[in-house]
Short mmCIF file of C-alpha atoms in Angstrom, two decimals:
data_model
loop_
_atom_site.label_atom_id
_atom_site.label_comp_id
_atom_site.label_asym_id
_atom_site.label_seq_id
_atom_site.Cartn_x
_atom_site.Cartn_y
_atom_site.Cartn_z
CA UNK J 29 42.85 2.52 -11.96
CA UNK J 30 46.76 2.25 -11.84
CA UNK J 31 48.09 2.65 -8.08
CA UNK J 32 44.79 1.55 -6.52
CA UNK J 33 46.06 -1.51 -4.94
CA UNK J 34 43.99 -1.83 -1.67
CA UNK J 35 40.07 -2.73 -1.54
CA UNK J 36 38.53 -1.71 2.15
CA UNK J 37 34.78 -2.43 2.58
CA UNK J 38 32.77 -0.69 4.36
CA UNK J 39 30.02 -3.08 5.68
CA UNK J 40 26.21 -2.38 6.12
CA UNK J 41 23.60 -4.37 8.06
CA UNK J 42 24.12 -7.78 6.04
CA UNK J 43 26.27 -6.75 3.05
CA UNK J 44 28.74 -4.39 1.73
CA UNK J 45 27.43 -0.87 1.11
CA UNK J 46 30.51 0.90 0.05
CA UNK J 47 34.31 0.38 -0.91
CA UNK J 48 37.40 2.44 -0.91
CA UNK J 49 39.78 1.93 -3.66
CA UNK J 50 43.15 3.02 -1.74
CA UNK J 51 47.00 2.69 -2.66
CA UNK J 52 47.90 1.85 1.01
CA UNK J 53 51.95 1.74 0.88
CA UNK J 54 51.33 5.96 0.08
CA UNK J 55 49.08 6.62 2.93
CA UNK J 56 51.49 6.66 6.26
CA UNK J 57 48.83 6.67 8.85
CA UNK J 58 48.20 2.92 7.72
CA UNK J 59 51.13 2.20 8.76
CA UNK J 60 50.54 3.10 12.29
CA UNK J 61 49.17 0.14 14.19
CA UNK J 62 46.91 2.30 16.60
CA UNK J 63 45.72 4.31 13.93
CA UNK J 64 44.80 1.49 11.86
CA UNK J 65 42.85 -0.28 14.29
CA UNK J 66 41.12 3.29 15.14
CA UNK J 67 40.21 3.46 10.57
CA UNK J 68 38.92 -0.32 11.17
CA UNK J 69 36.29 1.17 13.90
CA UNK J 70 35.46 3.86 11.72
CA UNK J 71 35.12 1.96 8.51
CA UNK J 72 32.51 -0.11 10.54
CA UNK J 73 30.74 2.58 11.76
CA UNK J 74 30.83 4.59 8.70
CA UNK J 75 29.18 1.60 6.41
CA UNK J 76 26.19 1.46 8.61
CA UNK J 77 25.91 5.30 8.37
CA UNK J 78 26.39 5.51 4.39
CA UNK J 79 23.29 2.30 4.53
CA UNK J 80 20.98 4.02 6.80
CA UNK J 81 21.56 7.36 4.92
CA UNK J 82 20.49 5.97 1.76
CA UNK J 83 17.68 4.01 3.72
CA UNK J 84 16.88 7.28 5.07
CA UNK J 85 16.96 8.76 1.28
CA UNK J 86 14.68 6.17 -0.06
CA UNK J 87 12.26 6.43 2.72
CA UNK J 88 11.78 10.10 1.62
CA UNK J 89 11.35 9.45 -1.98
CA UNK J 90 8.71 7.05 -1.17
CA UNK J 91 7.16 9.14 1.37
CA UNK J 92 7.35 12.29 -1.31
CA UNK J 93 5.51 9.65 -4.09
CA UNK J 94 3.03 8.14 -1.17
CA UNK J 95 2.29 12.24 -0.92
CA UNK J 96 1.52 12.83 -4.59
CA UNK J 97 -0.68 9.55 -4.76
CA UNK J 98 -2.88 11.02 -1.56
CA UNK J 99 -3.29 14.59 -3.28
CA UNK J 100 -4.24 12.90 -6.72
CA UNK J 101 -7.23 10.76 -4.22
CA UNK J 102 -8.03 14.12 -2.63
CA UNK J 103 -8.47 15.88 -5.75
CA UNK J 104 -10.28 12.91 -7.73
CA UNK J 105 -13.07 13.10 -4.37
CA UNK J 106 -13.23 17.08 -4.70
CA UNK J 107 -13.58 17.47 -8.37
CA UNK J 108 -15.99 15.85 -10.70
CA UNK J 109 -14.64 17.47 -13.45
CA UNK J 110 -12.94 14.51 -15.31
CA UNK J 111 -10.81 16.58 -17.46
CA UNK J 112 -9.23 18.65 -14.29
CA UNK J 113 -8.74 15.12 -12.59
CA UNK J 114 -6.62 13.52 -15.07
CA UNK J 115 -4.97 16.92 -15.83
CA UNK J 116 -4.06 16.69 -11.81
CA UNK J 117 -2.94 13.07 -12.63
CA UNK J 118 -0.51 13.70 -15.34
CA UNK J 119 0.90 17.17 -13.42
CA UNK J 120 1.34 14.62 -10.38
CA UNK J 121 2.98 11.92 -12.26
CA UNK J 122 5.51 14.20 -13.70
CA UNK J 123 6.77 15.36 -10.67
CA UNK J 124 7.51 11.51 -10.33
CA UNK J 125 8.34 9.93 -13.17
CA UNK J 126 10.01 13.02 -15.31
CA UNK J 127 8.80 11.93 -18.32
CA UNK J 128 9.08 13.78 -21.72
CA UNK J 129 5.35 13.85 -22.94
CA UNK J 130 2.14 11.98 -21.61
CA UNK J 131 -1.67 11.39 -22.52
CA UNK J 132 -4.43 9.87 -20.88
CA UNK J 133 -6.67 8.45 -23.73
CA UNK J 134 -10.83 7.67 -22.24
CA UNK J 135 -12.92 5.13 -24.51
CA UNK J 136 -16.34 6.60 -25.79
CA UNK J 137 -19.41 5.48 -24.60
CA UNK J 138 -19.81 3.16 -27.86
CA UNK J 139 -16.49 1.48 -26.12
CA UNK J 140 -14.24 1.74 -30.11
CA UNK J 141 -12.53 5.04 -30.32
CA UNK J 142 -10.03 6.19 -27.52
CA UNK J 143 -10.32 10.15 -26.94
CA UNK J 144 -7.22 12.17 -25.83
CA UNK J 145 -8.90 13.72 -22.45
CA UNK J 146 -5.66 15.09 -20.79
CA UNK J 147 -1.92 15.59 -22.31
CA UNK J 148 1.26 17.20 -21.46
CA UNK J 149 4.68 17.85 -23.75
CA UNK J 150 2.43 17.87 -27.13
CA UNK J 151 3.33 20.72 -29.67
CA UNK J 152 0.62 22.61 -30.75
CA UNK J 153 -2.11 20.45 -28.34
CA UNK J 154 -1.57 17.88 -31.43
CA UNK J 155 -2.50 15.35 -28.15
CA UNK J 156 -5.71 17.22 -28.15
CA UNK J 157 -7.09 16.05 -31.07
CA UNK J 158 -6.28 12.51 -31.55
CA UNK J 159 -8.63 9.95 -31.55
CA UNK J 160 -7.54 6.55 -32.05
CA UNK J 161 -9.80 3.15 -32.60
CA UNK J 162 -9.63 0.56 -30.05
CA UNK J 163 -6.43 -1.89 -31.68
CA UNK J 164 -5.04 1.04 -33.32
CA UNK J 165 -1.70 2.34 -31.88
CA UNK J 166 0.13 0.98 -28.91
CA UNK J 167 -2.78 2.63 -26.59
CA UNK J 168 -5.79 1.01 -29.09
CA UNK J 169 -3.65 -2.59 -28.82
CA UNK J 170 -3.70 -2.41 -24.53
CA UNK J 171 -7.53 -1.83 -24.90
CA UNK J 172 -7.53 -4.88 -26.88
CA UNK J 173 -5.16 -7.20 -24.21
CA UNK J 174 -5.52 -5.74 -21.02
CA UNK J 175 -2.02 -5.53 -20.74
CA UNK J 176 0.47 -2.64 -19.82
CA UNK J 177 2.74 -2.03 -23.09
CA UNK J 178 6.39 -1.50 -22.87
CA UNK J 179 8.35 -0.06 -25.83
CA UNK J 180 11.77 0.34 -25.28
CA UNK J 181 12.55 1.68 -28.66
CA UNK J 182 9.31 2.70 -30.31
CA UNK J 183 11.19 2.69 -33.96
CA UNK J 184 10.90 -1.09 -34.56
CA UNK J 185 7.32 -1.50 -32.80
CA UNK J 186 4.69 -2.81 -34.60
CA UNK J 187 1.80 -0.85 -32.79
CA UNK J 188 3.08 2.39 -32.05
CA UNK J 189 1.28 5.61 -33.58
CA UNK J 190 3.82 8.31 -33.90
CA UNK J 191 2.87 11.93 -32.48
CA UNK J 192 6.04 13.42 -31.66
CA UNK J 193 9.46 12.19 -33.42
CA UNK J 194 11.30 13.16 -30.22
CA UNK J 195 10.02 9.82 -28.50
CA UNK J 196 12.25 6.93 -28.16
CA UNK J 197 10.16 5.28 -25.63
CA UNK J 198 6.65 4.53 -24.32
CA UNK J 199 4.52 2.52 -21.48
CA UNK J 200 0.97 2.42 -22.07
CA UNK J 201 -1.06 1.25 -19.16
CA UNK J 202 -4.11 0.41 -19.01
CA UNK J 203 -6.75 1.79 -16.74
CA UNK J 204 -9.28 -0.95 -15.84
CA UNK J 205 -12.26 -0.69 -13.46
CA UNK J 206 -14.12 -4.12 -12.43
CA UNK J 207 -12.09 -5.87 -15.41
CA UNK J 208 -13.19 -3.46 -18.02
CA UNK J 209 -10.99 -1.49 -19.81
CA UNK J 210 -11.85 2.21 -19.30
CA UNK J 211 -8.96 4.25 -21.39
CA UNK J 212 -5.16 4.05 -21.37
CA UNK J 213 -2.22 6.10 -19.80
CA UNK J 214 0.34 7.06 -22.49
CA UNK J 215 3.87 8.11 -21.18
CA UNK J 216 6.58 8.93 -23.32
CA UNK J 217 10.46 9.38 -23.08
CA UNK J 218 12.80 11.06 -25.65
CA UNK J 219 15.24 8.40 -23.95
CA UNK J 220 15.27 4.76 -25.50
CA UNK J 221 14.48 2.31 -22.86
CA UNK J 222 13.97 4.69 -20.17
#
């Protein structure tokens, strides 16, 4: 930006955490040789501060999603009602992710058609009802590899089985159990590439 004619770093641990873009010849206290030195202490002591404050942040995020992946266990050894567990799953997952819309898909015991079991951000409980066969749709194509799917933009996939035109993008992971495939997790975003 025009007038911004003076970088000052403000150092971390190891590496620069934070600048200040500065037009020094304005500001008279720079000018000042005591004062000056006194900023230089404080910009020193100020990076470390910003750095351990976002440490500090991040450490609580993690702590918040370490949290939600302990009450998920907790509920999954209470309950052995599979539809209120992966209900629990999705709720919890939201409150992490943010996504726009979600499924968790199950395989039927003859191991070729994936059943919606649990959804969220469906009109109408259209998740509800689908069925799809195993290599049918981008969660029918991760029985079939084994492989988490990425779509960033879900308009020029291949294997992508449209239930809401709102979604941009998708991840479909698969949930495996002794190296079988057991069903898929579905999660969508009206974002692309989010």
């Amino acid at each position: 930006e025009a007038g911004l004619n003076t970088i000052y770093p403000f150092w971390g641990h190891d590496q620069v955490f934070a600048l200040l873009f500065t037009d020094k010849s304005k500001i008279d206290f720079f000018k000042d040789d005591l004062t000056s030195k006194l900023f230089q202490k404080i910009q020193k002591k100020a990076g470390l501060i910003l750095e351990n404050s976002a440490l500090f942040l991040d450490l609580e995020k993690k702590n918040y999603e370490t949290a939600k992946i302990i009450e998920v266990s907790q509920k999954i050894l209470s309950s052995l009602d599979t539809k209120n567990i992966l209900d629990f799953i999705l709720e919890s997952l939201q409150k992490i992710i943010q996504f726009d819309a979600a499924s968790i898909f199950l395989l039927d015991e003859s191991g070729k058609i994936l059943l919606n079991t649990s959804s969220l951000g469906y009109e109408n409980s259209i998740g509800d009802k689908l069925h799809l066969k195993v290599g049918e749709g981008a969660c029918g194509w991760v029985v079939q590899t084994k492989q988490v799917d990425v779509l960033d933009d879900v308009r020029g996939a291949e294997h992508y089985c449209e239930l809401r035109p709102q979604t941009h993008s998708q991840i479909s992971i698969p949930l495996i159990f002794e190296d079988k495939v057991l069903g898929v997790i579905c999660v969508e975003s009206n974002q692309i590439a989010y």
